């Protein structure tokens, strides 16, 4: 049997879905339904993003509580930039107290025009070290990886070196920025393994159905939209149905290639929607048992 079609056969393969905090009670209620739908695929956890400098602290905490109430493990994202060490430890303790045992440890991005980053932790490796120093192995600590390299990186070797430093600080697994080039992922994993990294590096997947949104996100995070994909999406103009169908095919095919090539799981950037991620999961893993 094809192990990709049956995720339970490969217990080490993970599946997770990412959300961002909502701003209204209606948004929150809708998000609970979205997670209900995605839960059918048996994810290992749901994660929730957090704005650097604690800007969405309450929203992230509320989402994490909701996820735990739904009996699913929750992984808050924790960008450390702009936070003092004692604030971080306090937040970690709060997470531990409500039952969180995994998190995504990040530097975050310094909001322009602010004084953030002048004090406190500077890079994600320092956060990982702090988490391990204060909480031992309590938190499964996930870090970010960039198969197409971090937008601020001037060269690949340095970026890899800093990634290895983050892993050596105690990271338990990594999730990548999204990409549309499976070879970039395989190449990055090979390089990391050659440099001694043996933690799972899980590809981050973005299901899309809007060309303009995709361009906006990708410009922000440095992910490359290949020319063929850009031109093809562009050629559909306002034909939303065709964009959706094409994008689902492209992303599903890439997920299958990643899993067949040994990727240890998939992490979906859901953008708080169930439909696209669910459709891709159905195609890859089969429809969930009712
Ligand atoms: P780091 O690993 O610290 O690296 C940042 C940059 O500094 C890189 O260019 C690296 O090469 C360089 N660097 C690292 N260490 C050193 C060193 N010792 N000396 C010099 N240079 C160094 N952002 C949010 O604000 N909130 C979120 O919820 C969020 N979730 C994310 C989830 C995932 C899966 C991913 C992939 C990214 C997420 N981000 C989030 C974005 C992330 O915060 C940004 O990409 C940020 O710019 C880098 O964070 P990092 O943890 O990768 O940083």
mmCIF file of C-alpha atoms and ligand atoms in Angstrom:
data_model
loop_
_atom_site.group_PDB
_atom_site.id
_atom_site.type_symbol
_atom_site.label_atom_id
_atom_site.label_comp_id
_atom_site.label_asym_id
_atom_site.label_seq_id
_atom_site.Cartn_x
_atom_site.Cartn_y
_atom_site.Cartn_z
ATOM 1 C CA UNK A 1 0.000 0.000 0.000
ATOM 2 C CA UNK A 2 1.144 3.505 -0.778
ATOM 3 C CA UNK A 3 2.126 5.017 2.585
ATOM 4 C CA UNK A 4 1.242 8.512 1.333
ATOM 5 C CA UNK A 5 -2.399 7.446 0.978
ATOM 6 C CA UNK A 6 -2.441 6.166 4.521
ATOM 7 C CA UNK A 7 -0.853 8.616 6.938
ATOM 8 C CA UNK A 8 -1.472 6.304 9.894
ATOM 9 C CA UNK A 9 1.033 3.851 8.394
ATOM 10 C CA UNK A 10 3.784 6.360 8.774
ATOM 11 C CA UNK A 11 3.524 7.508 12.327
ATOM 12 C CA UNK A 12 6.544 9.745 11.937
ATOM 13 C CA UNK A 13 4.857 11.787 9.172
ATOM 14 C CA UNK A 14 3.259 14.868 10.555
ATOM 15 C CA UNK A 15 0.363 16.956 9.330
ATOM 16 C CA UNK A 16 -0.411 20.370 10.759
ATOM 17 C CA UNK A 17 -2.456 23.443 9.918
ATOM 18 C CA UNK A 18 -1.645 27.066 10.660
ATOM 19 C CA UNK A 19 -4.077 29.860 11.580
ATOM 20 C CA UNK A 20 -3.821 33.506 12.449
ATOM 21 C CA UNK A 21 -5.785 35.125 15.285
ATOM 22 C CA UNK A 22 -9.137 36.568 14.301
ATOM 23 C CA UNK A 23 -10.308 40.030 15.346
ATOM 24 C CA UNK A 24 -14.035 39.545 15.898
ATOM 25 C CA UNK A 25 -16.297 37.078 17.717
ATOM 26 C CA UNK A 26 -17.781 36.121 14.308
ATOM 27 C CA UNK A 27 -14.295 35.425 12.952
ATOM 28 C CA UNK A 28 -13.493 33.307 15.963
ATOM 29 C CA UNK A 29 -16.690 31.265 15.606
ATOM 30 C CA UNK A 30 -15.980 30.735 11.907
ATOM 31 C CA UNK A 31 -12.438 29.633 12.631
ATOM 32 C CA UNK A 32 -13.669 27.005 15.075
ATOM 33 C CA UNK A 33 -15.745 25.495 12.239
ATOM 34 C CA UNK A 34 -12.761 25.625 9.882
ATOM 35 C CA UNK A 35 -10.694 23.635 12.370
ATOM 36 C CA UNK A 36 -13.535 21.167 12.842
ATOM 37 C CA UNK A 37 -13.378 20.389 9.143
ATOM 38 C CA UNK A 38 -9.592 20.068 9.070
ATOM 39 C CA UNK A 39 -9.494 17.950 12.198
ATOM 40 C CA UNK A 40 -10.952 15.087 10.161
ATOM 41 C CA UNK A 41 -7.525 14.617 8.628
ATOM 42 C CA UNK A 42 -6.033 13.790 12.026
ATOM 43 C CA UNK A 43 -3.487 16.591 12.280
ATOM 44 C CA UNK A 44 -0.710 16.350 14.811
ATOM 45 C CA UNK A 45 -1.372 19.956 15.829
ATOM 46 C CA UNK A 46 -2.880 23.310 14.866
ATOM 47 C CA UNK A 47 -0.606 26.326 15.129
ATOM 48 C CA UNK A 48 -1.420 30.003 15.584
ATOM 49 C CA UNK A 49 0.744 32.880 14.410
ATOM 50 C CA UNK A 50 1.662 35.816 16.584
ATOM 51 C CA UNK A 51 2.665 39.369 15.677
ATOM 52 C CA UNK A 52 6.195 40.430 16.611
ATOM 53 C CA UNK A 53 6.441 42.551 19.749
ATOM 54 C CA UNK A 54 3.419 40.827 21.299
ATOM 55 C CA UNK A 55 1.013 42.712 19.003
ATOM 56 C CA UNK A 56 -1.492 39.841 18.815
ATOM 57 C CA UNK A 57 -0.696 38.359 22.205
ATOM 58 C CA UNK A 58 -4.308 38.144 23.429
ATOM 59 C CA UNK A 59 -5.630 36.890 20.096
ATOM 60 C CA UNK A 60 -2.970 34.192 19.876
ATOM 61 C CA UNK A 61 -3.605 33.095 23.444
ATOM 62 C CA UNK A 62 -7.350 32.920 22.848
ATOM 63 C CA UNK A 63 -6.885 30.887 19.669
ATOM 64 C CA UNK A 64 -4.542 28.519 21.487
ATOM 65 C CA UNK A 65 -7.131 28.057 24.237
ATOM 66 C CA UNK A 66 -9.808 27.362 21.616
ATOM 67 C CA UNK A 67 -7.609 24.748 19.938
ATOM 68 C CA UNK A 68 -6.897 23.021 23.250
ATOM 69 C CA UNK A 69 -10.635 23.065 24.081
ATOM 70 C CA UNK A 70 -11.193 21.259 20.791
ATOM 71 C CA UNK A 71 -8.907 18.489 22.119
ATOM 72 C CA UNK A 72 -6.156 19.129 19.603
ATOM 73 C CA UNK A 73 -2.549 19.935 20.480
ATOM 74 C CA UNK A 74 -1.785 23.624 19.907
ATOM 75 C CA UNK A 75 1.479 25.228 18.841
ATOM 76 C CA UNK A 76 1.668 28.981 19.391
ATOM 77 C CA UNK A 77 4.172 30.864 17.238
ATOM 78 C CA UNK A 78 6.491 32.903 19.404
ATOM 79 C CA UNK A 79 8.444 35.697 17.696
ATOM 80 C CA UNK A 80 10.973 36.946 20.261
ATOM 81 C CA UNK A 81 12.006 40.267 18.775
ATOM 82 C CA UNK A 82 10.875 43.245 20.836
ATOM 83 C CA UNK A 83 10.249 41.149 23.951
ATOM 84 C CA UNK A 84 12.348 41.114 27.080
ATOM 85 C CA UNK A 85 13.652 37.799 28.353
ATOM 86 C CA UNK A 86 11.462 37.823 31.449
ATOM 87 C CA UNK A 87 8.360 38.565 29.335
ATOM 88 C CA UNK A 88 9.161 35.576 27.153
ATOM 89 C CA UNK A 89 9.645 33.282 30.139
ATOM 90 C CA UNK A 90 6.353 34.528 31.616
ATOM 91 C CA UNK A 91 4.515 33.805 28.363
ATOM 92 C CA UNK A 92 6.114 30.359 28.098
ATOM 93 C CA UNK A 93 5.032 29.588 31.666
ATOM 94 C CA UNK A 94 1.495 30.692 30.794
ATOM 95 C CA UNK A 95 1.501 28.379 27.785
ATOM 96 C CA UNK A 96 2.839 25.514 29.861
ATOM 97 C CA UNK A 97 0.158 26.091 32.499
ATOM 98 C CA UNK A 98 -2.701 25.819 29.987
ATOM 99 C CA UNK A 99 -1.340 22.612 28.471
ATOM 100 C CA UNK A 100 0.806 23.681 25.532
ATOM 101 C CA UNK A 101 3.800 21.467 24.890
ATOM 102 C CA UNK A 102 4.994 22.573 21.487
ATOM 103 C CA UNK A 103 5.751 25.937 19.942
ATOM 104 C CA UNK A 104 7.231 27.607 16.911
ATOM 105 C CA UNK A 105 10.244 29.646 18.022
ATOM 106 C CA UNK A 106 10.957 32.618 15.767
ATOM 107 C CA UNK A 107 12.813 35.848 15.612
ATOM 108 C CA UNK A 108 9.935 37.696 13.926
ATOM 109 C CA UNK A 109 10.233 40.796 11.822
ATOM 110 C CA UNK A 110 11.077 44.149 13.271
ATOM 111 C CA UNK A 111 8.213 46.541 12.459
ATOM 112 C CA UNK A 112 9.771 49.425 10.514
ATOM 113 C CA UNK A 113 10.129 52.736 12.309
ATOM 114 C CA UNK A 114 10.143 51.171 15.775
ATOM 115 C CA UNK A 115 12.959 50.697 18.206
ATOM 116 C CA UNK A 116 12.353 46.935 18.422
ATOM 117 C CA UNK A 117 15.341 44.717 18.403
ATOM 118 C CA UNK A 118 17.582 47.088 20.289
ATOM 119 C CA UNK A 119 17.377 45.013 23.433
ATOM 120 C CA UNK A 120 16.396 41.476 24.328
ATOM 121 C CA UNK A 121 16.968 38.479 22.074
ATOM 122 C CA UNK A 122 18.188 39.087 18.536
ATOM 123 C CA UNK A 123 17.895 35.759 16.751
ATOM 124 C CA UNK A 124 15.772 32.631 16.947
ATOM 125 C CA UNK A 125 18.700 30.466 18.122
ATOM 126 C CA UNK A 126 18.846 32.550 21.312
ATOM 127 C CA UNK A 127 15.129 31.932 21.871
ATOM 128 C CA UNK A 128 15.514 28.175 21.363
ATOM 129 C CA UNK A 129 18.373 28.161 23.883
ATOM 130 C CA UNK A 130 16.236 30.120 26.364
ATOM 131 C CA UNK A 131 13.275 27.739 25.974
ATOM 132 C CA UNK A 132 15.517 24.725 26.587
ATOM 133 C CA UNK A 133 17.398 26.363 29.450
ATOM 134 C CA UNK A 134 14.234 27.344 31.332
ATOM 135 C CA UNK A 135 11.864 24.519 30.392
ATOM 136 C CA UNK A 136 14.090 21.575 29.471
ATOM 137 C CA UNK A 137 12.321 19.257 27.059
ATOM 138 C CA UNK A 138 8.815 20.387 27.973
ATOM 139 C CA UNK A 139 8.233 22.208 24.680
ATOM 140 C CA UNK A 140 8.776 20.436 21.372
ATOM 141 C CA UNK A 141 10.470 23.417 19.756
ATOM 142 C CA UNK A 142 9.970 24.041 16.055
ATOM 143 C CA UNK A 143 12.053 26.547 14.103
ATOM 144 C CA UNK A 144 11.664 28.170 10.681
ATOM 145 C CA UNK A 145 13.649 27.054 7.634
ATOM 146 C CA UNK A 146 14.017 28.763 4.268
ATOM 147 C CA UNK A 147 14.690 26.497 1.271
ATOM 148 C CA UNK A 148 14.925 29.615 -0.923
ATOM 149 C CA UNK A 149 16.883 31.371 1.841
ATOM 150 C CA UNK A 150 15.759 34.053 4.219
ATOM 151 C CA UNK A 151 15.018 37.376 2.466
ATOM 152 C CA UNK A 152 17.707 39.151 4.525
ATOM 153 C CA UNK A 153 20.391 36.590 3.732
ATOM 154 C CA UNK A 154 23.186 37.664 1.464
ATOM 155 C CA UNK A 155 24.554 34.183 0.956
ATOM 156 C CA UNK A 156 23.360 30.602 1.185
ATOM 157 C CA UNK A 157 26.265 29.281 3.266
ATOM 158 C CA UNK A 158 25.717 31.819 6.060
ATOM 159 C CA UNK A 159 21.973 31.203 6.096
ATOM 160 C CA UNK A 160 22.562 27.448 6.391
ATOM 161 C CA UNK A 161 25.152 28.020 9.128
ATOM 162 C CA UNK A 162 22.662 30.070 11.136
ATOM 163 C CA UNK A 163 19.992 27.421 10.589
ATOM 164 C CA UNK A 164 22.366 24.748 11.919
ATOM 165 C CA UNK A 165 23.123 26.985 14.909
ATOM 166 C CA UNK A 166 19.397 27.165 15.635
ATOM 167 C CA UNK A 167 19.080 23.389 15.419
ATOM 168 C CA UNK A 168 22.108 22.878 17.651
ATOM 169 C CA UNK A 169 20.564 25.221 20.216
ATOM 170 C CA UNK A 170 17.980 22.467 20.729
ATOM 171 C CA UNK A 171 15.284 22.699 18.030
ATOM 172 C CA UNK A 172 13.272 19.497 17.693
ATOM 173 C CA UNK A 173 11.916 20.049 14.184
ATOM 174 C CA UNK A 174 11.623 22.732 11.524
ATOM 175 C CA UNK A 175 8.896 24.028 9.221
ATOM 176 C CA UNK A 176 9.810 25.760 6.010
ATOM 177 C CA UNK A 177 8.651 28.961 4.441
ATOM 178 C CA UNK A 178 6.400 28.040 1.522
ATOM 179 C CA UNK A 179 7.848 27.496 -1.925
ATOM 180 C CA UNK A 180 6.758 26.206 -5.319
ATOM 181 C CA UNK A 181 9.997 24.536 -6.241
ATOM 182 C CA UNK A 182 10.339 21.082 -4.692
ATOM 183 C CA UNK A 183 14.000 20.903 -5.723
ATOM 184 C CA UNK A 184 14.805 23.917 -3.554
ATOM 185 C CA UNK A 185 13.400 21.965 -0.611
ATOM 186 C CA UNK A 186 15.287 18.753 -1.404
ATOM 187 C CA UNK A 187 18.488 20.696 -1.941
ATOM 188 C CA UNK A 188 18.114 22.517 1.373
ATOM 189 C CA UNK A 189 17.409 19.276 3.255
ATOM 190 C CA UNK A 190 20.458 17.613 1.656
ATOM 191 C CA UNK A 191 22.679 20.539 2.631
ATOM 192 C CA UNK A 192 21.298 20.600 6.165
ATOM 193 C CA UNK A 193 21.825 16.849 6.564
ATOM 194 C CA UNK A 194 25.367 17.126 5.260
ATOM 195 C CA UNK A 195 25.912 19.788 7.907
ATOM 196 C CA UNK A 196 24.788 17.302 10.576
ATOM 197 C CA UNK A 197 21.115 18.254 10.954
ATOM 198 C CA UNK A 198 18.963 15.227 11.712
ATOM 199 C CA UNK A 199 15.678 16.794 12.850
ATOM 200 C CA UNK A 200 12.608 16.586 10.579
ATOM 201 C CA UNK A 201 12.296 19.538 8.178
ATOM 202 C CA UNK A 202 8.633 19.780 7.255
ATOM 203 C CA UNK A 203 7.647 21.656 4.110
ATOM 204 C CA UNK A 204 5.238 24.567 4.574
ATOM 205 C CA UNK A 205 2.526 24.539 1.915
ATOM 206 C CA UNK A 206 0.405 27.464 0.791
ATOM 207 C CA UNK A 207 -2.789 26.589 -1.046
ATOM 208 C CA UNK A 208 -3.774 29.556 -3.168
ATOM 209 C CA UNK A 209 -6.713 30.755 -5.192
ATOM 210 C CA UNK A 210 -5.869 34.411 -5.620
ATOM 211 C CA UNK A 211 -3.025 35.566 -7.795
ATOM 212 C CA UNK A 212 -2.843 39.065 -6.276
ATOM 213 C CA UNK A 213 -2.756 37.729 -2.712
ATOM 214 C CA UNK A 214 -0.055 35.258 -3.624
ATOM 215 C CA UNK A 215 2.124 37.982 -5.114
ATOM 216 C CA UNK A 216 1.607 40.171 -2.041
ATOM 217 C CA UNK A 217 2.578 37.404 0.422
ATOM 218 C CA UNK A 218 5.510 36.243 -1.642
ATOM 219 C CA UNK A 219 6.954 39.736 -1.953
ATOM 220 C CA UNK A 220 6.786 40.042 1.818
ATOM 221 C CA UNK A 221 8.449 36.759 2.704
ATOM 222 C CA UNK A 222 10.888 36.307 -0.157
ATOM 223 C CA UNK A 223 9.273 33.147 -1.566
ATOM 224 C CA UNK A 224 9.723 32.890 -5.302
ATOM 225 C CA UNK A 225 6.789 32.432 -7.638
ATOM 226 C CA UNK A 226 8.331 30.675 -10.648
ATOM 227 C CA UNK A 227 7.883 32.501 -13.944
ATOM 228 C CA UNK A 228 5.832 29.712 -15.498
ATOM 229 C CA UNK A 229 3.427 29.756 -12.553
ATOM 230 C CA UNK A 230 3.200 33.544 -12.479
ATOM 231 C CA UNK A 231 2.476 33.796 -16.217
ATOM 232 C CA UNK A 232 0.008 30.955 -16.194
ATOM 233 C CA UNK A 233 -1.899 32.366 -13.209
ATOM 234 C CA UNK A 234 -1.798 35.804 -14.812
ATOM 235 C CA UNK A 235 -3.236 34.410 -18.044
ATOM 236 C CA UNK A 236 -6.411 33.339 -16.230
ATOM 237 C CA UNK A 237 -7.111 37.025 -15.434
ATOM 238 C CA UNK A 238 -10.370 37.128 -13.423
ATOM 239 C CA UNK A 239 -11.343 33.530 -14.062
ATOM 240 C CA UNK A 240 -11.374 32.499 -10.391
ATOM 241 C CA UNK A 241 -12.550 28.944 -11.105
ATOM 242 C CA UNK A 242 -9.636 28.219 -13.441
ATOM 243 C CA UNK A 243 -7.109 29.741 -11.051
ATOM 244 C CA UNK A 244 -8.440 27.605 -8.241
ATOM 245 C CA UNK A 245 -8.424 24.400 -10.278
ATOM 246 C CA UNK A 246 -4.954 25.020 -11.657
ATOM 247 C CA UNK A 247 -3.464 26.041 -8.296
ATOM 248 C CA UNK A 248 -4.951 22.981 -6.575
ATOM 249 C CA UNK A 249 -3.397 20.714 -9.203
ATOM 250 C CA UNK A 250 0.018 22.379 -8.962
ATOM 251 C CA UNK A 251 0.136 22.348 -5.160
ATOM 252 C CA UNK A 252 -1.208 18.784 -4.846
ATOM 253 C CA UNK A 253 1.338 17.524 -7.331
ATOM 254 C CA UNK A 254 4.124 19.256 -5.427
ATOM 255 C CA UNK A 255 2.951 17.765 -2.098
ATOM 256 C CA UNK A 256 2.953 14.287 -3.614
ATOM 257 C CA UNK A 257 6.442 14.799 -4.955
ATOM 258 C CA UNK A 258 7.641 16.044 -1.580
ATOM 259 C CA UNK A 259 6.202 13.090 0.303
ATOM 260 C CA UNK A 260 7.441 10.577 -2.259
ATOM 261 C CA UNK A 261 10.886 12.189 -1.976
ATOM 262 C CA UNK A 262 10.912 11.630 1.789
ATOM 263 C CA UNK A 263 9.457 14.826 3.286
ATOM 264 C CA UNK A 264 8.495 14.002 6.889
ATOM 265 C CA UNK A 265 5.042 15.603 6.663
ATOM 266 C CA UNK A 266 3.210 18.732 5.534
ATOM 267 C CA UNK A 267 2.321 21.985 7.273
ATOM 268 C CA UNK A 268 -0.463 24.005 5.643
ATOM 269 C CA UNK A 269 -0.665 27.790 5.776
ATOM 270 C CA UNK A 270 -4.466 27.692 5.741
ATOM 271 C CA UNK A 271 -5.058 31.462 5.730
ATOM 272 C CA UNK A 272 -7.929 30.582 8.067
ATOM 273 C CA UNK A 273 -9.833 28.649 5.387
ATOM 274 C CA UNK A 274 -10.600 24.947 5.246
ATOM 275 C CA UNK A 275 -11.603 24.404 1.623
ATOM 276 C CA UNK A 276 -8.274 24.502 -0.228
ATOM 277 C CA UNK A 277 -6.187 22.642 2.373
ATOM 278 C CA UNK A 278 -8.969 20.060 2.791
ATOM 279 C CA UNK A 279 -9.207 19.480 -0.951
ATOM 280 C CA UNK A 280 -5.448 18.919 -1.222
ATOM 281 C CA UNK A 281 -5.462 16.582 1.799
ATOM 282 C CA UNK A 282 -8.364 14.610 0.284
ATOM 283 C CA UNK A 283 -6.444 14.175 -2.927
ATOM 284 C CA UNK A 284 -3.279 13.102 -1.106
ATOM 285 C CA UNK A 285 -4.579 11.051 1.812
ATOM 286 C CA UNK A 286 -8.052 10.143 0.585
ATOM 287 C CA UNK A 287 -11.350 11.350 2.047
ATOM 288 C CA UNK A 288 -11.424 11.230 5.852
ATOM 289 C CA UNK A 289 -13.434 8.401 7.402
ATOM 290 C CA UNK A 290 -16.839 9.697 8.558
HETATM 291 P P1 LIG B 1 16.402 33.687 12.511
HETATM 292 O O1 LIG B 1 16.602 32.232 12.437
HETATM 293 O O2 LIG B 1 16.873 34.394 13.735
HETATM 294 O O3 LIG B 1 17.091 34.321 11.215
HETATM 295 C C1 LIG B 1 16.804 35.652 10.823
HETATM 296 C C2 LIG B 1 17.871 36.170 9.874
HETATM 297 O O4 LIG B 1 19.067 36.423 10.606
HETATM 298 C C3 LIG B 1 18.281 35.214 8.762
HETATM 299 O O5 LIG B 1 18.631 35.997 7.652
HETATM 300 C C4 LIG B 1 19.499 34.493 9.321
HETATM 301 O O6 LIG B 1 20.361 34.033 8.297
HETATM 302 C C5 LIG B 1 20.137 35.599 10.146
HETATM 303 N N1 LIG B 1 20.821 35.141 11.358
HETATM 304 C C6 LIG B 1 20.426 34.160 12.196
HETATM 305 N N2 LIG B 1 21.285 34.043 13.232
HETATM 306 C C7 LIG B 1 22.232 34.992 13.042
HETATM 307 C C8 LIG B 1 23.393 35.385 13.775
HETATM 308 N N3 LIG B 1 23.743 34.766 14.908
HETATM 309 N N4 LIG B 1 24.150 36.415 13.286
HETATM 310 C C9 LIG B 1 23.794 37.045 12.126
HETATM 311 N N5 LIG B 1 22.714 36.703 11.386
HETATM 312 C C10 LIG B 1 21.936 35.699 11.849
HETATM 313 N N6 LIG B 1 6.769 35.885 11.847
HETATM 314 C C11 LIG B 1 5.995 36.460 12.810
HETATM 315 O O7 LIG B 1 6.194 37.626 13.136
HETATM 316 N N7 LIG B 1 4.997 35.739 13.422
HETATM 317 C C12 LIG B 1 4.752 34.450 13.142
HETATM 318 O O8 LIG B 1 3.841 33.848 13.716
HETATM 319 C C13 LIG B 1 5.565 33.802 12.148
HETATM 320 N N8 LIG B 1 5.401 32.498 11.840
HETATM 321 C C14 LIG B 1 6.255 31.881 10.958
HETATM 322 C C15 LIG B 1 6.134 30.511 10.733
HETATM 323 C C16 LIG B 1 6.987 29.853 9.853
HETATM 324 C C17 LIG B 1 6.852 28.361 9.652
HETATM 325 C C18 LIG B 1 7.971 30.606 9.132
HETATM 326 C C19 LIG B 1 8.860 29.920 8.130
HETATM 327 C C20 LIG B 1 8.102 31.969 9.359
HETATM 328 C C21 LIG B 1 7.266 32.628 10.275
HETATM 329 N N9 LIG B 1 7.385 33.988 10.555
HETATM 330 C C22 LIG B 1 6.582 34.583 11.516
HETATM 331 C C23 LIG B 1 8.359 34.826 9.823
HETATM 332 C C24 LIG B 1 9.692 34.979 10.558
HETATM 333 O O9 LIG B 1 9.515 35.563 11.815
HETATM 334 C C25 LIG B 1 10.582 35.863 9.685
HETATM 335 O O10 LIG B 1 10.923 35.189 8.499
HETATM 336 C C26 LIG B 1 11.813 36.434 10.364
HETATM 337 O O11 LIG B 1 12.389 37.399 9.481
HETATM 338 C C27 LIG B 1 12.904 35.416 10.669
HETATM 339 O O12 LIG B 1 12.583 34.607 11.690
HETATM 340 P P2 LIG B 1 13.510 33.334 12.028
HETATM 341 O O13 LIG B 1 12.989 32.763 13.274
HETATM 342 O O14 LIG B 1 13.667 32.481 10.848
HETATM 343 O O15 LIG B 1 14.890 34.119 12.323
#
